[in-house]
Short mmCIF file of C-alpha atoms and ligand atoms in Angstrom, two decimals:
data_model
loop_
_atom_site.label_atom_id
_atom_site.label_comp_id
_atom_site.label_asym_id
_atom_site.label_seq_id
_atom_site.Cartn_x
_atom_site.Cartn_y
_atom_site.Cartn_z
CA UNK A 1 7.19 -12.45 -1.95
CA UNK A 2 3.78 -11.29 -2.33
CA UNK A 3 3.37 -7.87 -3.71
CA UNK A 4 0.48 -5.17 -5.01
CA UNK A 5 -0.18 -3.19 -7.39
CA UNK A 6 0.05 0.56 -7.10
CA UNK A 7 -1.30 3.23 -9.27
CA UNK A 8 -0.89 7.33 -8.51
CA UNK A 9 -2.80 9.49 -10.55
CA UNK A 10 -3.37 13.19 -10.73
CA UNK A 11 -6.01 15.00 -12.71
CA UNK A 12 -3.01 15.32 -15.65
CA UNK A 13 -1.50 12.23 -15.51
CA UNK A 14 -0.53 8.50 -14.46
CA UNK A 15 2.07 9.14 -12.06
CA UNK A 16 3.30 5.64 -10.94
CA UNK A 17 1.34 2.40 -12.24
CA UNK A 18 3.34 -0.82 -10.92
CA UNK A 19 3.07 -3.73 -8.82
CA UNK A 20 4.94 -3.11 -4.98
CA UNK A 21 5.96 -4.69 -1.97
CA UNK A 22 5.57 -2.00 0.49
CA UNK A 23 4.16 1.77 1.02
CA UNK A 24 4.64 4.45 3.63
CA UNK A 25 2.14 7.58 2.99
CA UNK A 26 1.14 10.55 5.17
CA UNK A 27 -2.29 9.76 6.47
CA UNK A 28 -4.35 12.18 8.53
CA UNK A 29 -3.65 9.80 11.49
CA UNK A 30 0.33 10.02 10.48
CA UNK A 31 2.39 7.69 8.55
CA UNK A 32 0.18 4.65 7.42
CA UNK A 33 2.22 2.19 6.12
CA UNK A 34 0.69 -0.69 3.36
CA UNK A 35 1.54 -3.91 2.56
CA UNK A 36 -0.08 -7.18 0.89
CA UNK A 37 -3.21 -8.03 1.71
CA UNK A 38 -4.39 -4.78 4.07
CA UNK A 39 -7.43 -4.30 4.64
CA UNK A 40 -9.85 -1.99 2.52
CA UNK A 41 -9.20 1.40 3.70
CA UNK A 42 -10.12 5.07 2.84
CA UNK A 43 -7.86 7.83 3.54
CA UNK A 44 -7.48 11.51 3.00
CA UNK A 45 -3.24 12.47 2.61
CA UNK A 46 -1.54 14.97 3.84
CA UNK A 47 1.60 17.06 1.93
CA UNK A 48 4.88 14.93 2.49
CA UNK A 49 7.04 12.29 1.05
CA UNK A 50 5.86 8.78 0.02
CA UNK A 51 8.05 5.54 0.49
CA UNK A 52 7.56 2.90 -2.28
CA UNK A 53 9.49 -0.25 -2.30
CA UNK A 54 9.47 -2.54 -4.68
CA UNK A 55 12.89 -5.90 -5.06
CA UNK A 56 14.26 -4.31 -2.01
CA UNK A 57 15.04 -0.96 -3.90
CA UNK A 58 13.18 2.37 -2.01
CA UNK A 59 11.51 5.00 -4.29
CA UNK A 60 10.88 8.68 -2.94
CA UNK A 61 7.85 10.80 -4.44
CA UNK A 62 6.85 14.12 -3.52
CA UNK A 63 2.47 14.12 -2.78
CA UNK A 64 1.19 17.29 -2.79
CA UNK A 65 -2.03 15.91 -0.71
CA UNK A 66 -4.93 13.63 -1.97
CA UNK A 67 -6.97 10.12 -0.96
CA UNK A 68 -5.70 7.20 -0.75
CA UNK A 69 -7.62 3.99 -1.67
CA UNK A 70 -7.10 0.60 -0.57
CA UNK A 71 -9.19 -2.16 -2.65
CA UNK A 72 -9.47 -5.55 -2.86
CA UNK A 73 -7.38 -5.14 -5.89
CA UNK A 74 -4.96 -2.42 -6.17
CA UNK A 75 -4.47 0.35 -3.96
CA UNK A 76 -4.81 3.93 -5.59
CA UNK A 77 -3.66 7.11 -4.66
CA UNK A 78 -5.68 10.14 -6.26
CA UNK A 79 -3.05 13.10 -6.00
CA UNK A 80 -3.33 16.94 -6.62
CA UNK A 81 -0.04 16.68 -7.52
CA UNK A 82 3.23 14.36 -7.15
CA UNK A 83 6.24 14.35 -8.14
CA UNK A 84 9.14 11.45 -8.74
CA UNK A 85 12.12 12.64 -7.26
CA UNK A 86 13.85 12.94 -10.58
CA UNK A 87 10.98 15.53 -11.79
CA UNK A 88 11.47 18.18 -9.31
CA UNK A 89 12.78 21.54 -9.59
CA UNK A 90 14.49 22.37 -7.10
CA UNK A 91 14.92 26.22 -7.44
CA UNK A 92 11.13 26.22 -8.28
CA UNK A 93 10.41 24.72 -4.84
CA UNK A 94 12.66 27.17 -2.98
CA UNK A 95 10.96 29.57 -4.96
CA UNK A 96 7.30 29.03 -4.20
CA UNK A 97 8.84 28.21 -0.27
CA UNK A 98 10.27 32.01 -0.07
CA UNK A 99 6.61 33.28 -1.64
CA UNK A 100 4.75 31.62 0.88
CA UNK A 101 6.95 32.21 3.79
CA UNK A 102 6.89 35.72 3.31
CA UNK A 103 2.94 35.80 2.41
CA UNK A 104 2.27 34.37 5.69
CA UNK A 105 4.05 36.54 7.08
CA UNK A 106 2.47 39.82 5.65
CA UNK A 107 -0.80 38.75 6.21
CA UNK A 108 -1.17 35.92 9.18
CA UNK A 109 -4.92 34.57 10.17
CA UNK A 110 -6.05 35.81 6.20
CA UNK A 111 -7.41 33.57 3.67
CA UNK A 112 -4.29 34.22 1.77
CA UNK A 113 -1.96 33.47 5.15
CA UNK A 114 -3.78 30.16 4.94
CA UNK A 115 -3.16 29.47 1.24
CA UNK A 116 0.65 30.21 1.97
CA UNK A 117 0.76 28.12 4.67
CA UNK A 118 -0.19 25.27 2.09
CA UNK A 119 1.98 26.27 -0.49
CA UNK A 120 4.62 25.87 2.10
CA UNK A 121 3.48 22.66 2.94
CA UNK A 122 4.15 21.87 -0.51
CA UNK A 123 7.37 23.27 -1.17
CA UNK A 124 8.63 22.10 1.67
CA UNK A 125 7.40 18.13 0.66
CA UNK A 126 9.03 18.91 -2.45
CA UNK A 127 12.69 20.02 -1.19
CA UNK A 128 12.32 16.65 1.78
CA UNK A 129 12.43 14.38 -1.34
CA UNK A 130 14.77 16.12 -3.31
CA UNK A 131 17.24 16.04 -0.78
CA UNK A 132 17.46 12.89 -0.85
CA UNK A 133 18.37 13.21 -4.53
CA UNK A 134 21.47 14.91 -3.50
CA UNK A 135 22.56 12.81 -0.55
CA UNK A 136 21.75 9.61 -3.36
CA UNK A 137 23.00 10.50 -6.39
CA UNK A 138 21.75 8.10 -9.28
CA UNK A 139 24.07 5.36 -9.59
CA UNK A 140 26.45 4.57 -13.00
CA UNK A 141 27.19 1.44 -14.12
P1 ATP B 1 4.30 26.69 -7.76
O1 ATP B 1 3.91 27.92 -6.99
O2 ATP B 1 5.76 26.59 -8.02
O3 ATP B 1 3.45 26.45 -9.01
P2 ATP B 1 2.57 24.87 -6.33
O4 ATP B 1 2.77 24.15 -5.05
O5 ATP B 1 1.53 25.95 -6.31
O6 ATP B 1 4.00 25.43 -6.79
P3 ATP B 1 1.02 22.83 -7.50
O7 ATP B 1 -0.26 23.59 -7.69
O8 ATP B 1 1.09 21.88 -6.35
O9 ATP B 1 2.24 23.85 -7.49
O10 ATP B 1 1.35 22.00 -8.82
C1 ATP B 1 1.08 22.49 -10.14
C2 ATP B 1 1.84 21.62 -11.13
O11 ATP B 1 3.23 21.95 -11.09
C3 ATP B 1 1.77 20.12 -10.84
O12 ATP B 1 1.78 19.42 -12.06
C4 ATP B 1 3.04 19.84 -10.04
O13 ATP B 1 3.47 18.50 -10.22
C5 ATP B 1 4.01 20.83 -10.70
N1 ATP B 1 5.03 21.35 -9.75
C6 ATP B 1 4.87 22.28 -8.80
N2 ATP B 1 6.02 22.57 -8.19
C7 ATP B 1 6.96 21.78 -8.78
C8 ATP B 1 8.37 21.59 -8.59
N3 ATP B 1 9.06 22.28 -7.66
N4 ATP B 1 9.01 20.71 -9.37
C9 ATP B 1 8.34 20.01 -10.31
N5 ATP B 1 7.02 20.13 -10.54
C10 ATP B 1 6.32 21.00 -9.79
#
């Protein structure tokens, strides 16, 4: 089956660097889902979960927002942040969700209302994935 290869990065790190048979991203548009051979493509991301799947198996990451890149070679997502679902902390997500829900609500229509609301946009990508950690727990054996 043909496949592609996929590379995350953030401005700290190499997030994810292998070769894929599908992906399923937040696109301003909505979901945009990739696989083999699409077309060169541009795209700015929005907070949310990412599918990956690669031999059948489906990966969940956490994207904190970014671009997405489709080229003729490899298809690259440039994150502010992401997370694998193994990597996040759960109470620090509920955390920073509480902070933000409660800063939007002290100051709505402010510059700092409108930073919350992204942090919460965050958080709440964040806890999507990692619920899935809890209804999947890693297999043994
Ligand atoms: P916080 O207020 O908890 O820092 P944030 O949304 O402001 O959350 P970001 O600015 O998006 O955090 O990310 C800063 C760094 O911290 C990134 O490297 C990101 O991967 C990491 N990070 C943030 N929240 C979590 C989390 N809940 N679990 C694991 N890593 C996290």
């Amino acid at each position: 089956m043909a496949t592609f290869r996929l590379e995350i990065v953030t401005a700290e790190r190499l997030v994810y660097s292998d070769d894929i048979d599908a992906l399923v991203a937040w696109g301003v548009e909505g979901q945009l889902g990739i696989l083999p051979h699409h077309a060169p493509l541009m795209t700015m991301l929005h907070p949310g979960d990412l599918m990956i799947r690669k031999d059948k198996e489906e990966e969940y990451l956490a994207i904190s927002g970014g671009f997405l890149e489709v080229r003729p070679d490899k298809v690259i997502i440039l994150a502010d942040a992401c997370e694998r679902i193994d990597e996040i902390d759960i109470a620090r997500a509920e955390e920073a969700k509480k902070r933000a829900q409660e800063t939007m609500k002290a100051a709505p229509l402010s510059v700092e209302g409108a930073r919350a609301e992204a942090a919460l946009r965050r958080s709440l990508a964040r806890l999507k994935v990692a619920e899935r950690r809890r209804r999947q727990p890693p297999r043994v054996g």
